[in-house]
Amino acid sequence: QKEVEQNSGPLSVPEGAIASLNCTYSDRGSQSFFWYRQYSGKSPELIMSIYSNGDKEDGRFTAQLNKASQYVSLLIRDSQPSDSATYLCAVMYSNYKLTFGKGTLLTVNP
Amino acid sequence: DTAVSQTPKYLVTQMGNDKSIKCEQNLGHDTMYWYKQDSKKFLKIMFSYNNKELIINETVPNRFSPKSPDKAHLNLHINSLELGDSAVYFCASSPARDSNTDTQYFGPGTRLTVL
C-alpha cells in the first residue's frame, strides 16, 4: 500500500524561528510532491510543489526533495503566528492518485 | 469568481436518510475529485472523474454514488447515511489527470453530520 508518513506534531516554534516539516513516502516511482496548508475549518491550500531533487524556494518557504531517500521536507523561515496551521504532505503516485499524509500541526508562538 | 464551489456548506441529517452534495468548478479543468476528511483530519480520495468519465473509484461503500453531468460539475449522492459517514467532504479539480505535475485545487468543503 502506498503511504505518506508525517509526524503528527504538534510542532511548536517561536515567532521568527525556522519551522521544519518532514515527510517520507513509499513509492520510488513518484514524481510529484506537494505541500498544502490547512487552517482549522478551511480547505487545503497549495503552498509548494516540487518535482526534482534539491531545493525549491518561494518567499519564506523552501521545499526540499531527496528521491533516493524518499524524503521531502518544507522549511518555513521567519515563522509567523499566521503560519499556524496543519501542513499536509501529498505525493502523486504513479497511478495518478494524490495521496496525503495525516498532516503536521504547526503552532507558531508570538 | 469562486474557483471550486460546493453546496451545502453544512449538512445535518438523520441516519438512514439520502443526501446529495454538489460541486462546480469554473477553472475549465478536465478532472474533478471527491475526498473525505475524517475527524482525525486524514484526507483520502474517494472518486475522480476526467471529462465525465469515472477514473478513480476507491474502496468506498456503494451507498456513495458520484455523478458528473458535465466536466464542470461533480455531485456526490449518499444513500442510507450512517454515523460513520460524518466527515468533511472536499471537492477538488485539476487541469488534466495524466500529468505528473497536475495541481489540485480544493473547494471549501461540506461538513456532514449524521445523527
Tab-separated table of C-alpha atoms in Angstrom:
chain	number	residue	atom	x	y	z
A	1	GLN	CA	0.000	0.000	0.000
A	2	LYS	CA	1.322	3.372	-0.996
A	3	GLU	CA	1.842	5.562	2.039
A	4	VAL	CA	2.883	9.035	3.039
A	5	GLU	CA	4.212	9.473	6.553
A	6	GLN	CA	4.412	12.698	8.543
A	7	ASN	CA	4.999	13.466	12.191
A	8	SER	CA	1.609	14.494	13.503
A	9	GLY	CA	3.100	17.021	15.894
A	10	PRO	CA	2.171	19.349	17.274
A	11	LEU	CA	5.305	21.204	16.297
A	12	SER	CA	5.717	24.365	18.275
A	13	VAL	CA	8.206	27.089	17.314
A	14	PRO	CA	8.695	30.673	18.473
A	15	GLU	CA	7.917	33.552	16.149
A	16	GLY	CA	10.856	34.276	13.852
A	17	ALA	CA	12.289	30.764	14.046
A	18	ILE	CA	12.600	28.188	11.267
A	19	ALA	CA	9.920	25.510	11.215
A	20	SER	CA	10.954	22.215	9.651
A	21	LEU	CA	8.302	19.764	8.455
A	22	ASN	CA	9.203	16.321	7.188
A	23	CYS	CA	7.582	13.660	5.054
A	24	THR	CA	8.538	10.234	3.731
A	25	TYR	CA	6.821	8.231	1.025
A	26	SER	CA	6.828	4.617	-0.058
A	27	ASP	CA	6.663	4.620	-3.874
A	28	ARG	CA	10.019	5.151	-5.584
A	29	GLY	CA	8.222	5.881	-8.847
A	30	SER	CA	6.605	9.047	-7.509
A	31	GLN	CA	7.359	12.181	-9.496
A	32	SER	CA	5.339	14.978	-7.936
A	33	PHE	CA	5.261	16.247	-4.391
A	34	PHE	CA	3.106	18.911	-2.833
A	35	TRP	CA	2.743	20.770	0.422
A	36	TYR	CA	-0.707	22.006	1.357
A	37	ARG	CA	-1.603	24.235	4.288
A	38	GLN	CA	-4.933	23.783	6.024
A	39	TYR	CA	-6.250	26.212	8.586
A	40	SER	CA	-8.774	24.890	11.057
A	41	GLY	CA	-12.184	24.602	9.431
A	42	LYS	CA	-10.851	25.530	5.986
A	43	SER	CA	-9.882	23.658	2.844
A	44	PRO	CA	-6.332	22.619	1.887
A	45	GLU	CA	-4.414	25.342	0.065
A	46	LEU	CA	-1.399	24.565	-2.098
A	47	ILE	CA	1.746	26.349	-0.971
A	48	MET	CA	4.545	24.471	-2.723
A	49	SER	CA	5.106	21.838	-5.361
A	50	ILE	CA	8.409	20.163	-6.189
A	51	TYR	CA	9.331	17.656	-8.869
A	52	SER	CA	13.157	17.497	-8.968
A	53	ASN	CA	15.776	16.631	-6.384
A	54	GLY	CA	17.111	19.587	-4.477
A	55	ASP	CA	15.635	22.756	-3.073
A	56	LYS	CA	12.867	24.992	-4.333
A	57	GLU	CA	12.348	28.358	-2.707
A	58	ASP	CA	9.275	30.585	-2.730
A	59	GLY	CA	9.416	33.522	-0.363
A	60	ARG	CA	9.769	32.228	3.188
A	61	PHE	CA	9.071	28.646	2.094
A	62	THR	CA	11.650	26.137	0.876
A	63	ALA	CA	10.747	22.642	-0.241
A	64	GLN	CA	13.469	20.014	-0.323
A	65	LEU	CA	13.270	16.710	-2.191
A	66	ASN	CA	15.532	13.680	-1.969
A	67	LYS	CA	14.165	10.907	-4.155
A	68	ALA	CA	16.919	8.459	-3.199
A	69	SER	CA	15.871	8.709	0.439
A	70	GLN	CA	12.178	9.089	-0.459
A	71	TYR	CA	12.054	12.190	1.654
A	72	VAL	CA	10.510	15.608	1.176
A	73	SER	CA	10.569	18.498	3.601
A	74	LEU	CA	9.250	22.018	3.995
A	75	LEU	CA	11.142	24.780	5.750
A	76	ILE	CA	9.371	27.935	6.847
A	77	ARG	CA	11.754	30.757	7.640
A	78	ASP	CA	10.875	33.664	9.926
A	79	SER	CA	7.783	31.812	11.132
A	80	GLN	CA	4.754	33.975	11.865
A	81	PRO	CA	1.717	33.261	14.052
A	82	SER	CA	-0.318	33.284	10.827
A	83	ASP	CA	1.656	30.205	9.719
A	84	SER	CA	-0.035	28.217	12.492
A	85	ALA	CA	-1.957	25.516	10.638
A	86	THR	CA	-1.836	21.857	9.662
A	87	TYR	CA	0.629	21.138	6.862
A	88	LEU	CA	-0.234	18.254	4.584
A	89	CYS	CA	2.360	16.481	2.506
A	90	ALA	CA	0.925	14.967	-0.675
A	91	VAL	CA	2.544	12.624	-3.179
A	92	MET	CA	1.336	11.917	-6.685
A	93	TYR	CA	1.866	8.228	-7.156
A	94	SER	CA	2.367	6.533	-10.497
A	95	ASN	CA	-1.357	5.726	-10.645
A	96	TYR	CA	-2.159	9.470	-10.675
A	97	LYS	CA	-3.678	9.305	-7.197
A	98	LEU	CA	-2.714	12.100	-4.857
A	99	THR	CA	-2.019	10.512	-1.500
A	100	PHE	CA	-1.897	12.678	1.584
A	101	GLY	CA	-0.079	12.262	4.849
A	102	LYS	CA	-2.003	12.781	8.059
A	103	GLY	CA	-0.585	16.268	8.442
A	104	THR	CA	1.627	18.052	10.948
A	105	LEU	CA	0.071	20.654	13.202
A	106	LEU	CA	2.343	23.686	13.453
A	107	THR	CA	1.940	26.288	16.169
A	108	VAL	CA	3.974	29.498	15.998
A	109	ASN	CA	4.077	31.230	19.360
A	110	PRO	CA	4.269	35.048	19.469
B	1	ASP	CA	-15.299	34.365	-9.124
B	2	THR	CA	-15.120	31.287	-6.884
B	3	ALA	CA	-12.924	28.605	-8.458
B	4	VAL	CA	-14.320	25.434	-6.856
B	5	SER	CA	-17.616	25.742	-5.027
B	6	GLN	CA	-19.647	23.252	-3.035
B	7	THR	CA	-23.169	23.243	-1.663
B	8	PRO	CA	-24.243	22.933	1.016
B	9	LYS	CA	-21.501	24.035	3.384
B	10	TYR	CA	-23.119	22.238	6.306
B	11	LEU	CA	-25.425	19.240	6.224
B	12	VAL	CA	-27.041	17.745	9.323
B	13	THR	CA	-29.267	14.744	8.823
B	14	GLN	CA	-30.615	11.588	10.426
B	15	MET	CA	-29.270	8.093	9.954
B	16	GLY	CA	-30.876	6.311	7.037
B	17	ASN	CA	-31.565	9.431	5.004
B	18	ASP	CA	-30.328	10.078	1.470
B	19	LYS	CA	-28.460	13.304	0.707
B	20	SER	CA	-26.520	14.954	-2.093
B	21	ILE	CA	-23.579	17.350	-2.216
B	22	LYS	CA	-22.946	19.440	-5.297
B	23	CYS	CA	-19.660	20.704	-6.690
B	24	GLU	CA	-18.894	23.103	-9.508
B	25	GLN	CA	-15.621	24.426	-10.875
B	26	ASN	CA	-15.177	27.376	-13.211
B	27	LEU	CA	-11.482	26.805	-13.903
B	28	GLY	CA	-12.010	24.903	-17.123
B	29	HIS	CA	-10.355	21.828	-15.602
B	30	ASP	CA	-10.876	18.354	-17.019
B	31	THR	CA	-10.621	16.371	-13.796
B	32	MET	CA	-12.632	16.532	-10.599
B	33	TYR	CA	-12.347	14.636	-7.323
B	34	TRP	CA	-14.147	13.846	-4.107
B	35	TYR	CA	-12.172	13.492	-0.899
B	36	LYS	CA	-13.265	12.578	2.608
B	37	GLN	CA	-11.557	14.090	5.644
B	38	ASP	CA	-12.328	12.284	8.862
B	39	SER	CA	-12.264	13.565	12.427
B	40	LYS	CA	-8.519	12.916	12.623
B	41	LYS	CA	-8.006	15.182	9.609
B	42	PHE	CA	-6.927	12.329	7.332
B	43	LEU	CA	-7.741	13.316	3.751
B	44	LYS	CA	-8.472	10.393	1.479
B	45	ILE	CA	-9.565	10.238	-2.136
B	46	MET	CA	-12.920	8.645	-2.914
B	47	PHE	CA	-13.577	9.252	-6.605
B	48	SER	CA	-12.166	11.011	-9.615
B	49	TYR	CA	-13.780	11.926	-12.922
B	50	ASN	CA	-11.986	13.009	-16.058
B	51	ASN	CA	-14.239	14.733	-18.583
B	52	LYS	CA	-17.324	12.989	-17.171
B	53	GLU	CA	-15.643	9.573	-17.099
B	54	LEU	CA	-15.015	7.786	-13.788
B	55	ILE	CA	-11.272	7.081	-13.496
B	56	ILE	CA	-10.690	6.522	-9.782
B	57	ASN	CA	-13.059	4.603	-7.565
B	58	GLU	CA	-11.505	3.811	-4.225
B	59	THR	CA	-12.839	1.269	-1.779
B	60	VAL	CA	-15.955	3.209	-0.909
B	61	PRO	CA	-19.338	1.708	0.073
B	62	ASN	CA	-21.679	1.561	-2.892
B	63	ARG	CA	-24.031	3.799	-0.923
B	64	PHE	CA	-21.847	6.582	-2.337
B	65	SER	CA	-22.526	7.377	-5.960
B	66	PRO	CA	-20.829	10.202	-7.847
B	67	LYS	CA	-22.406	11.772	-10.894
B	68	SER	CA	-20.837	14.123	-13.407
B	69	PRO	CA	-23.369	15.756	-15.745
B	70	ASP	CA	-20.581	17.730	-17.426
B	71	LYS	CA	-16.905	18.332	-16.797
B	72	ALA	CA	-17.595	21.405	-14.652
B	73	HIS	CA	-19.834	19.562	-12.184
B	74	LEU	CA	-19.356	16.555	-9.940
B	75	ASN	CA	-22.057	15.660	-7.455
B	76	LEU	CA	-21.987	13.091	-4.672
B	77	HIS	CA	-25.106	11.225	-3.628
B	78	ILE	CA	-25.124	9.208	-0.429
B	79	ASN	CA	-27.846	6.660	0.341
B	80	SER	CA	-28.800	5.291	3.734
B	81	LEU	CA	-26.500	7.553	5.694
B	82	GLU	CA	-24.625	6.038	8.633
B	83	LEU	CA	-22.979	7.610	11.672
B	84	GLY	CA	-19.552	6.812	10.224
B	85	ASP	CA	-20.259	8.956	7.190
B	86	SER	CA	-19.900	12.061	9.350
B	87	ALA	CA	-16.887	13.916	7.968
B	88	VAL	CA	-15.903	16.864	5.823
B	89	TYR	CA	-16.208	16.146	2.110
B	90	PHE	CA	-13.985	18.139	-0.228
B	91	CYS	CA	-14.367	18.515	-3.930
B	92	ALA	CA	-11.244	19.325	-5.957
B	93	SER	CA	-10.308	19.872	-9.573
B	94	SER	CA	-7.149	19.761	-11.664
B	95	PRO	CA	-6.309	20.649	-15.242
B	96	ALA	CA	-5.612	17.117	-16.510
B	97	ARG	CA	-5.292	13.669	-14.988
B	98	ASP	CA	-2.328	12.350	-16.918
B	99	SER	CA	0.202	14.926	-15.923
B	100	ASN	CA	2.630	14.254	-13.126
B	101	THR	CA	2.700	17.948	-12.336
B	102	ASP	CA	-1.041	18.242	-12.026
B	103	THR	CA	-2.084	20.505	-9.167
B	104	GLN	CA	-5.388	20.009	-7.400
B	105	TYR	CA	-7.467	22.909	-6.145
B	106	PHE	CA	-9.923	22.306	-3.354
B	107	GLY	CA	-13.403	23.576	-2.689
B	108	PRO	CA	-14.443	24.920	0.719
B	109	GLY	CA	-15.761	21.578	1.953
B	110	THR	CA	-19.122	20.257	3.143
B	111	ARG	CA	-19.344	19.263	6.788
B	112	LEU	CA	-21.733	16.322	7.015
B	113	THR	CA	-23.090	15.338	10.422
B	114	VAL	CA	-25.192	12.211	10.702
B	115	LEU	CA	-27.258	11.969	13.902
